[in-house]
Coordinates of C-alpha atoms in Angstrom, one line a residue:
M343 CA 39.7 -94.8 163.1
D344 CA 40.9 -92.1 160.7
I345 CA 38.7 -91.3 157.7
G346 CA 40.5 -90.3 154.5
V347 CA 39.3 -89.4 151.0
V348 CA 40.7 -90.5 147.6
L349 CA 40.3 -88.0 144.8
Q350 CA 41.1 -88.1 141.0
C351 CA 43.1 -85.1 139.6
T352 CA 40.4 -84.4 137.1
P353 CA 40.3 -80.9 135.7
P354 CA 39.7 -78.3 136.9
S355 CA 42.4 -78.7 139.5
S356 CA 40.7 -76.0 141.6
R357 CA 37.8 -78.4 142.1
V358 CA 40.2 -81.1 143.5
I359 CA 41.7 -78.5 145.9
E360 CA 38.2 -77.4 147.0
L361 CA 37.2 -81.0 147.7
A362 CA 40.3 -81.5 149.7
R363 CA 39.6 -78.3 151.7
L364 CA 36.0 -79.4 152.2
A365 CA 37.2 -82.9 153.4
E366 CA 39.4 -81.3 156.1
T367 CA 36.5 -79.1 157.2
H368 CA 34.4 -82.2 157.7
G369 CA 37.0 -83.9 159.8
F370 CA 38.8 -86.1 157.3
S371 CA 42.4 -86.9 158.2
H372 CA 44.0 -87.8 154.8
V373 CA 43.6 -86.6 151.2
W374 CA 44.9 -89.2 148.8
T375 CA 44.8 -89.0 144.9
F376 CA 45.2 -91.3 142.0
D377 CA 48.6 -91.1 140.3
S378 CA 48.2 -91.6 136.6
H379 CA 49.6 -88.7 134.6
L380 CA 48.1 -89.7 131.2
L381 CA 44.6 -90.1 132.5
W382 CA 44.5 -87.1 134.9
Q383 CA 46.5 -84.0 135.8
E384 CA 49.9 -84.2 137.6
P385 CA 49.2 -84.9 141.3
Y386 CA 52.4 -83.6 142.8
V387 CA 51.7 -80.1 141.5
I388 CA 48.3 -80.2 143.0
Y389 CA 49.6 -81.5 146.4
S390 CA 51.4 -78.2 147.0
Q391 CA 48.1 -76.3 146.5
I392 CA 46.1 -78.7 148.7
L393 CA 48.7 -78.3 151.5
A394 CA 48.6 -74.6 151.1
A395 CA 44.8 -74.5 151.3
T396 CA 44.5 -76.8 154.4
R397 CA 46.0 -76.9 157.9
K398 CA 46.1 -80.5 159.1
V399 CA 45.3 -83.1 156.5
T400 CA 48.0 -85.5 155.3
V401 CA 48.4 -85.7 151.6
G402 CA 49.8 -88.4 149.2
P403 CA 49.2 -90.8 146.3
M404 CA 47.0 -93.9 146.3
V405 CA 49.2 -95.0 144.8
T406 CA 52.4 -94.1 143.0
N407 CA 54.7 -96.7 141.4
P408 CA 58.5 -97.2 140.7
A409 CA 58.1 -97.3 136.9
T410 CA 56.9 -93.8 136.0
R411 CA 58.4 -92.2 139.0
D412 CA 62.1 -92.3 139.8
Q413 CA 62.5 -93.2 143.4
T414 CA 64.9 -90.5 144.3
V415 CA 62.8 -87.8 142.6
T416 CA 59.7 -89.1 144.5
A417 CA 61.5 -88.9 147.8
S418 CA 62.7 -85.4 147.0
V419 CA 59.2 -84.2 146.2
F420 CA 57.9 -85.5 149.6
A421 CA 60.9 -84.1 151.5
T422 CA 60.4 -80.7 149.8
L423 CA 56.7 -80.6 150.6
N424 CA 57.5 -81.6 154.2
E425 CA 59.9 -78.7 154.5
M426 CA 57.3 -76.3 153.0
F427 CA 54.3 -77.5 155.0
G428 CA 55.5 -79.4 158.1
N429 CA 55.6 -83.2 157.5
R430 CA 52.1 -83.6 156.2
T431 CA 52.8 -86.1 153.4
I432 CA 52.5 -89.8 153.0
C433 CA 53.6 -92.1 150.1
G434 CA 51.3 -94.9 149.0
I435 CA 53.0 -97.1 146.4
G436 CA 52.4 -100.3 144.4
R437 CA 53.8 -102.1 141.4
G438 CA 51.9 -99.9 139.0
D439 CA 48.6 -100.2 137.2
S440 CA 47.0 -97.4 135.1
A441 CA 50.0 -95.2 135.0
V442 CA 52.1 -97.9 133.4
R443 CA 49.5 -99.9 131.4
T444 CA 48.4 -96.7 129.5
L445 CA 52.0 -96.6 128.3
G446 CA 51.9 -100.1 127.1
E447 CA 54.1 -101.3 129.9
K448 CA 53.8 -103.9 132.7
P449 CA 53.9 -103.4 136.5
T450 CA 57.3 -103.6 138.1
T451 CA 58.6 -106.6 139.9
L452 CA 58.2 -107.0 143.6
A453 CA 62.0 -106.7 144.0
T454 CA 61.9 -103.3 142.4
L455 CA 59.0 -102.3 144.6
R456 CA 60.9 -103.4 147.7
E457 CA 63.9 -101.4 146.7
S458 CA 61.8 -98.3 146.0
V459 CA 60.0 -98.5 149.4
E460 CA 63.3 -98.6 151.2
V461 CA 65.0 -95.9 149.2
I462 CA 62.0 -93.5 149.3
R463 CA 61.6 -94.0 153.1
E464 CA 65.3 -93.5 153.9
L465 CA 65.6 -90.4 151.8
G466 CA 62.3 -89.1 152.8
N467 CA 63.3 -89.3 156.5
G468 CA 66.6 -87.5 156.0
R469 CA 68.7 -90.6 156.0
S470 CA 71.1 -92.0 153.4
A471 CA 70.1 -94.8 151.0
R472 CA 72.0 -96.9 148.5
V473 CA 70.9 -96.7 144.9
G474 CA 72.9 -99.2 142.8
D475 CA 76.5 -98.7 143.9
T476 CA 76.0 -95.1 145.1
E477 CA 75.1 -93.9 148.5
V478 CA 72.9 -90.8 148.4
R479 CA 71.3 -88.5 150.8
F480 CA 69.4 -85.1 150.9
P481 CA 71.6 -82.9 153.0
W482 CA 68.7 -80.4 153.4
A483 CA 66.1 -82.9 154.6
A484 CA 67.1 -83.8 158.1
T485 CA 63.7 -82.9 159.6
S486 CA 61.6 -84.6 157.0
R487 CA 59.4 -87.5 158.1
L488 CA 57.7 -89.8 155.7
E489 CA 55.8 -93.1 155.9
V490 CA 55.6 -95.4 152.9
W491 CA 52.5 -97.6 152.6
V492 CA 52.2 -100.5 150.2
A493 CA 49.1 -101.5 148.2
G494 CA 48.6 -105.1 147.1
Y495 CA 46.3 -108.2 147.1
G496 CA 48.4 -111.3 146.2
P497 CA 50.3 -113.4 148.8
K498 CA 53.7 -112.3 147.8
A499 CA 52.8 -108.6 147.8
L500 CA 51.2 -109.0 151.2
A501 CA 54.4 -110.7 152.5
L502 CA 56.5 -107.8 151.1
T503 CA 54.2 -105.3 152.8
G504 CA 54.6 -107.0 156.2
Q505 CA 58.4 -107.2 155.8
V506 CA 59.1 -103.5 154.8
A507 CA 56.1 -101.2 154.7
D508 CA 55.0 -98.7 157.3
G509 CA 51.4 -99.3 156.3
F510 CA 49.2 -101.6 154.1
I511 CA 46.6 -100.3 151.7
L512 CA 43.7 -102.7 150.8
Q513 CA 41.5 -101.4 148.0
L514 CA 38.2 -103.0 148.9
A515 CA 36.1 -103.1 152.1
D516 CA 35.0 -106.7 152.2
P517 CA 35.5 -107.8 155.9
D518 CA 36.4 -111.4 155.1
I519 CA 39.1 -110.4 152.5
T520 CA 40.2 -107.7 154.9
A521 CA 40.8 -110.2 157.7
W522 CA 42.7 -112.6 155.3
T523 CA 45.0 -109.8 154.0
I524 CA 45.7 -108.4 157.5
A525 CA 46.6 -111.8 158.8
K526 CA 49.0 -112.3 155.9
V527 CA 50.6 -108.9 156.4
R528 CA 51.0 -109.4 160.2
A529 CA 52.4 -112.9 159.9
A530 CA 55.0 -111.6 157.4
A531 CA 55.9 -108.8 159.7
E532 CA 56.3 -111.1 162.7
A533 CA 58.5 -113.5 160.6
A534 CA 60.7 -110.6 159.7
G535 CA 61.2 -109.7 163.3
R536 CA 58.9 -106.7 163.3
D537 CA 56.0 -105.8 165.6
P538 CA 53.0 -107.0 163.6
L539 CA 50.9 -104.2 165.0
S540 CA 53.4 -101.6 163.8
V541 CA 52.1 -101.9 160.3
K542 CA 49.2 -99.5 159.9
I543 CA 46.1 -100.7 158.0
C544 CA 44.1 -98.7 155.5
V545 CA 41.0 -99.9 153.7
A546 CA 40.0 -97.8 150.7
A547 CA 36.7 -98.1 148.9
P548 CA 33.8 -96.0 147.5
A549 CA 31.3 -94.9 150.1
Y550 CA 27.8 -93.8 149.1
V551 CA 25.4 -92.7 151.8
T552 CA 21.8 -93.5 150.9
D553 CA 18.3 -92.7 152.3
G554 CA 17.4 -96.3 152.9
S555 CA 15.1 -96.6 149.9
R556 CA 15.4 -99.3 147.3
A557 CA 15.8 -96.8 144.5
G558 CA 18.6 -95.1 146.4
L559 CA 20.4 -98.4 146.9
E560 CA 20.2 -99.3 143.3
H561 CA 21.5 -95.9 142.2
A562 CA 24.4 -96.1 144.6
R563 CA 25.3 -99.5 143.4
D564 CA 25.4 -98.3 139.8
Q565 CA 27.6 -95.3 140.8
C566 CA 30.1 -97.6 142.6
R567 CA 30.1 -100.6 140.2
W568 CA 33.2 -99.2 138.5
F569 CA 35.2 -100.2 141.6
G570 CA 34.6 -103.9 141.2
G571 CA 35.9 -103.5 137.6
M572 CA 39.0 -101.8 138.8
V573 CA 39.7 -104.4 141.6
G574 CA 39.0 -107.1 139.0
N575 CA 41.8 -105.9 136.9
H576 CA 44.2 -106.5 139.7
V577 CA 42.5 -109.8 140.6
A578 CA 42.9 -111.0 137.0
D579 CA 46.7 -110.8 137.4
I580 CA 46.6 -112.7 140.7
V581 CA 44.4 -115.5 139.1
A582 CA 46.9 -115.7 136.2
K583 CA 49.7 -116.2 138.6
Y584 CA 48.2 -118.3 141.3
G585 CA 45.1 -119.8 139.7
V586 CA 41.8 -120.2 141.6
G587 CA 41.6 -122.0 144.9
G588 CA 44.7 -122.6 146.9
D589 CA 46.0 -119.6 148.9
V590 CA 43.9 -116.9 147.5
P591 CA 40.3 -116.8 148.8
A592 CA 37.4 -117.5 146.4
A593 CA 35.7 -114.4 147.8
L594 CA 38.3 -112.3 146.0
T595 CA 38.7 -114.3 142.7
D596 CA 35.4 -116.0 141.7
Y597 CA 33.6 -112.9 140.5
I598 CA 35.9 -112.1 137.6
A599 CA 34.8 -115.2 135.7
G600 CA 32.6 -113.0 133.5
R601 CA 35.3 -110.3 133.0
Q602 CA 35.9 -109.4 129.3
G603 CA 38.9 -107.1 129.6
Y604 CA 39.5 -103.5 130.8
D605 CA 39.4 -100.1 129.1
Y606 CA 41.7 -97.7 130.9
N607 CA 40.1 -94.8 129.2
Q608 CA 37.2 -95.4 131.6
H609 CA 39.4 -96.2 134.6
G610 CA 37.8 -95.1 137.9
R611 CA 34.7 -93.7 136.2
A612 CA 31.1 -94.2 137.4
G613 CA 28.9 -95.7 134.7
N614 CA 31.8 -97.3 132.7
T615 CA 31.0 -100.2 130.4
H616 CA 33.8 -102.6 131.5
A617 CA 32.2 -103.1 135.0
D618 CA 29.0 -104.6 133.7
F619 CA 30.1 -108.1 134.8
V620 CA 30.3 -107.0 138.5
P621 CA 27.2 -108.2 140.4
D622 CA 25.4 -106.3 143.1
E623 CA 26.7 -108.7 145.7
I624 CA 30.3 -107.7 144.9
V625 CA 29.4 -104.0 144.9
D626 CA 27.8 -104.4 148.4
R627 CA 30.8 -106.3 149.7
F628 CA 33.6 -104.3 148.2
C629 CA 32.1 -100.8 148.8
V630 CA 30.4 -99.2 151.7
I631 CA 26.8 -98.4 150.6
G632 CA 23.8 -97.5 152.8
T633 CA 22.4 -95.3 155.4
P634 CA 24.6 -93.6 158.1
D635 CA 23.7 -96.4 160.4
E636 CA 24.8 -99.0 157.8
Q637 CA 28.0 -97.0 157.1
L638 CA 28.9 -97.0 160.8
A639 CA 28.2 -100.8 161.2
R640 CA 30.7 -101.6 158.4
L641 CA 33.3 -99.1 159.6
W642 CA 33.0 -100.6 163.1
E643 CA 33.4 -104.1 161.7
L644 CA 36.6 -103.1 159.9
E645 CA 37.9 -101.3 162.9
Q646 CA 37.5 -104.5 164.9
L647 CA 39.7 -106.3 162.4
G648 CA 42.5 -103.8 163.0
V649 CA 41.8 -101.2 160.3
G650 CA 43.1 -97.8 161.4
Q651 CA 41.9 -95.8 158.4
F652 CA 39.0 -96.0 156.0
A653 CA 39.6 -93.9 152.8
V654 CA 36.6 -93.0 150.8
Y655 CA 36.9 -93.2 147.0
L656 CA 34.9 -90.2 145.9
Q657 CA 34.3 -91.1 142.2
H658 CA 30.6 -90.8 141.9
D659 CA 27.8 -88.2 141.6
A660 CA 27.5 -87.4 145.3
K661 CA 31.0 -86.0 146.1
T662 CA 30.0 -83.1 148.3
T663 CA 27.0 -84.7 149.9
T664 CA 29.1 -87.7 150.9
L665 CA 31.7 -85.5 152.5
E666 CA 28.9 -83.7 154.3
A667 CA 27.1 -86.8 155.4
Y668 CA 30.4 -88.3 156.8
G669 CA 31.2 -85.0 158.5
E670 CA 27.8 -84.5 160.1
Q671 CA 26.4 -88.0 160.6
V672 CA 29.1 -90.6 160.5
L673 CA 32.4 -89.2 161.9
P674 CA 30.9 -87.7 165.0
R675 CA 29.1 -90.9 165.9
L676 CA 32.2 -93.0 165.1
N677 CA 34.3 -90.8 167.4
R678 CA 31.7 -91.0 170.2
Q679 CA 31.6 -94.7 169.9
V680 CA 35.4 -95.0 170.2
T681 CA 35.5 -92.6 173.1
A682 CA 32.8 -94.6 175.0
I683 CA 34.7 -97.8 174.5
Q684 CA 38.0 -96.3 175.6
A685 CA 36.3 -94.8 178.7
A686 CA 34.9 -98.3 179.5
G687 CA 38.4 -99.7 179.4
L688 CA 37.6 -102.1 176.6
T689 CA 40.6 -101.3 174.3

């Protein structure tokens, strides 16, 4: 399993770049960032500096969208970075949340998302794409290679992901919900004539390594509670469309009953007030909180479900210590466990 990290482009940008460099030092494979240009600094400018300061990590947004980013410009950015730094980019994309809602707009349609996935991938891989009635291509990007991964929760978004995406991003770490979403994605891929296992799976959630004490657990929960509020904002849209019960599991929808709205000025911020409705049970299910042993147990459970990458949201007060704990206590043991299983011929 790869381990990535998700950063906010919060000033100073030098700190974002330093965290990315530190993540690579500790063995992280991917550096993702939020993409919301009104709330934080412009990520694509920062990507060039992260790539220049590192040697191996793959860099990209979790996630961009087709509303605030023109699809051909997005593809050109990635192809240019690939030419500069050697095919080390990835494009996570969704319908749009904070980037569009802070402008008073709504997320795009799934049809627009589908078109953008296809256009960005074709152009980002040096091939031609049709935009409206025009066929376009970057004549200088023949060697560029780019995967496009889709983030979503609802049944229709999961179906689209299975049909067209290179990878699936699930922004929570609950094993039951993870299993349900992966099954939906893989079923859609198979129905579309694709190899279901060809769609890569990434689970992204806050991770907070604790010392095993009650006080440490409570502090970690408070630092990560914001994530349940952020997920609840997406879930509210799903409930509005599909209702409760039916095809969407109660494990995903029930907890938002006490939700009173969402303040994007506090988006992705530890200690924000709009996450007060999120109970400890949801924090424990959606996030990965606990000792290194408990972190490993959850990661192994996710890996057994087919998750190929766990991306650590690093929006709390233990950024560097989390990177260090993963680099020194979690990743080496995870790698040894996988190696032992492979040696035993069990995979």
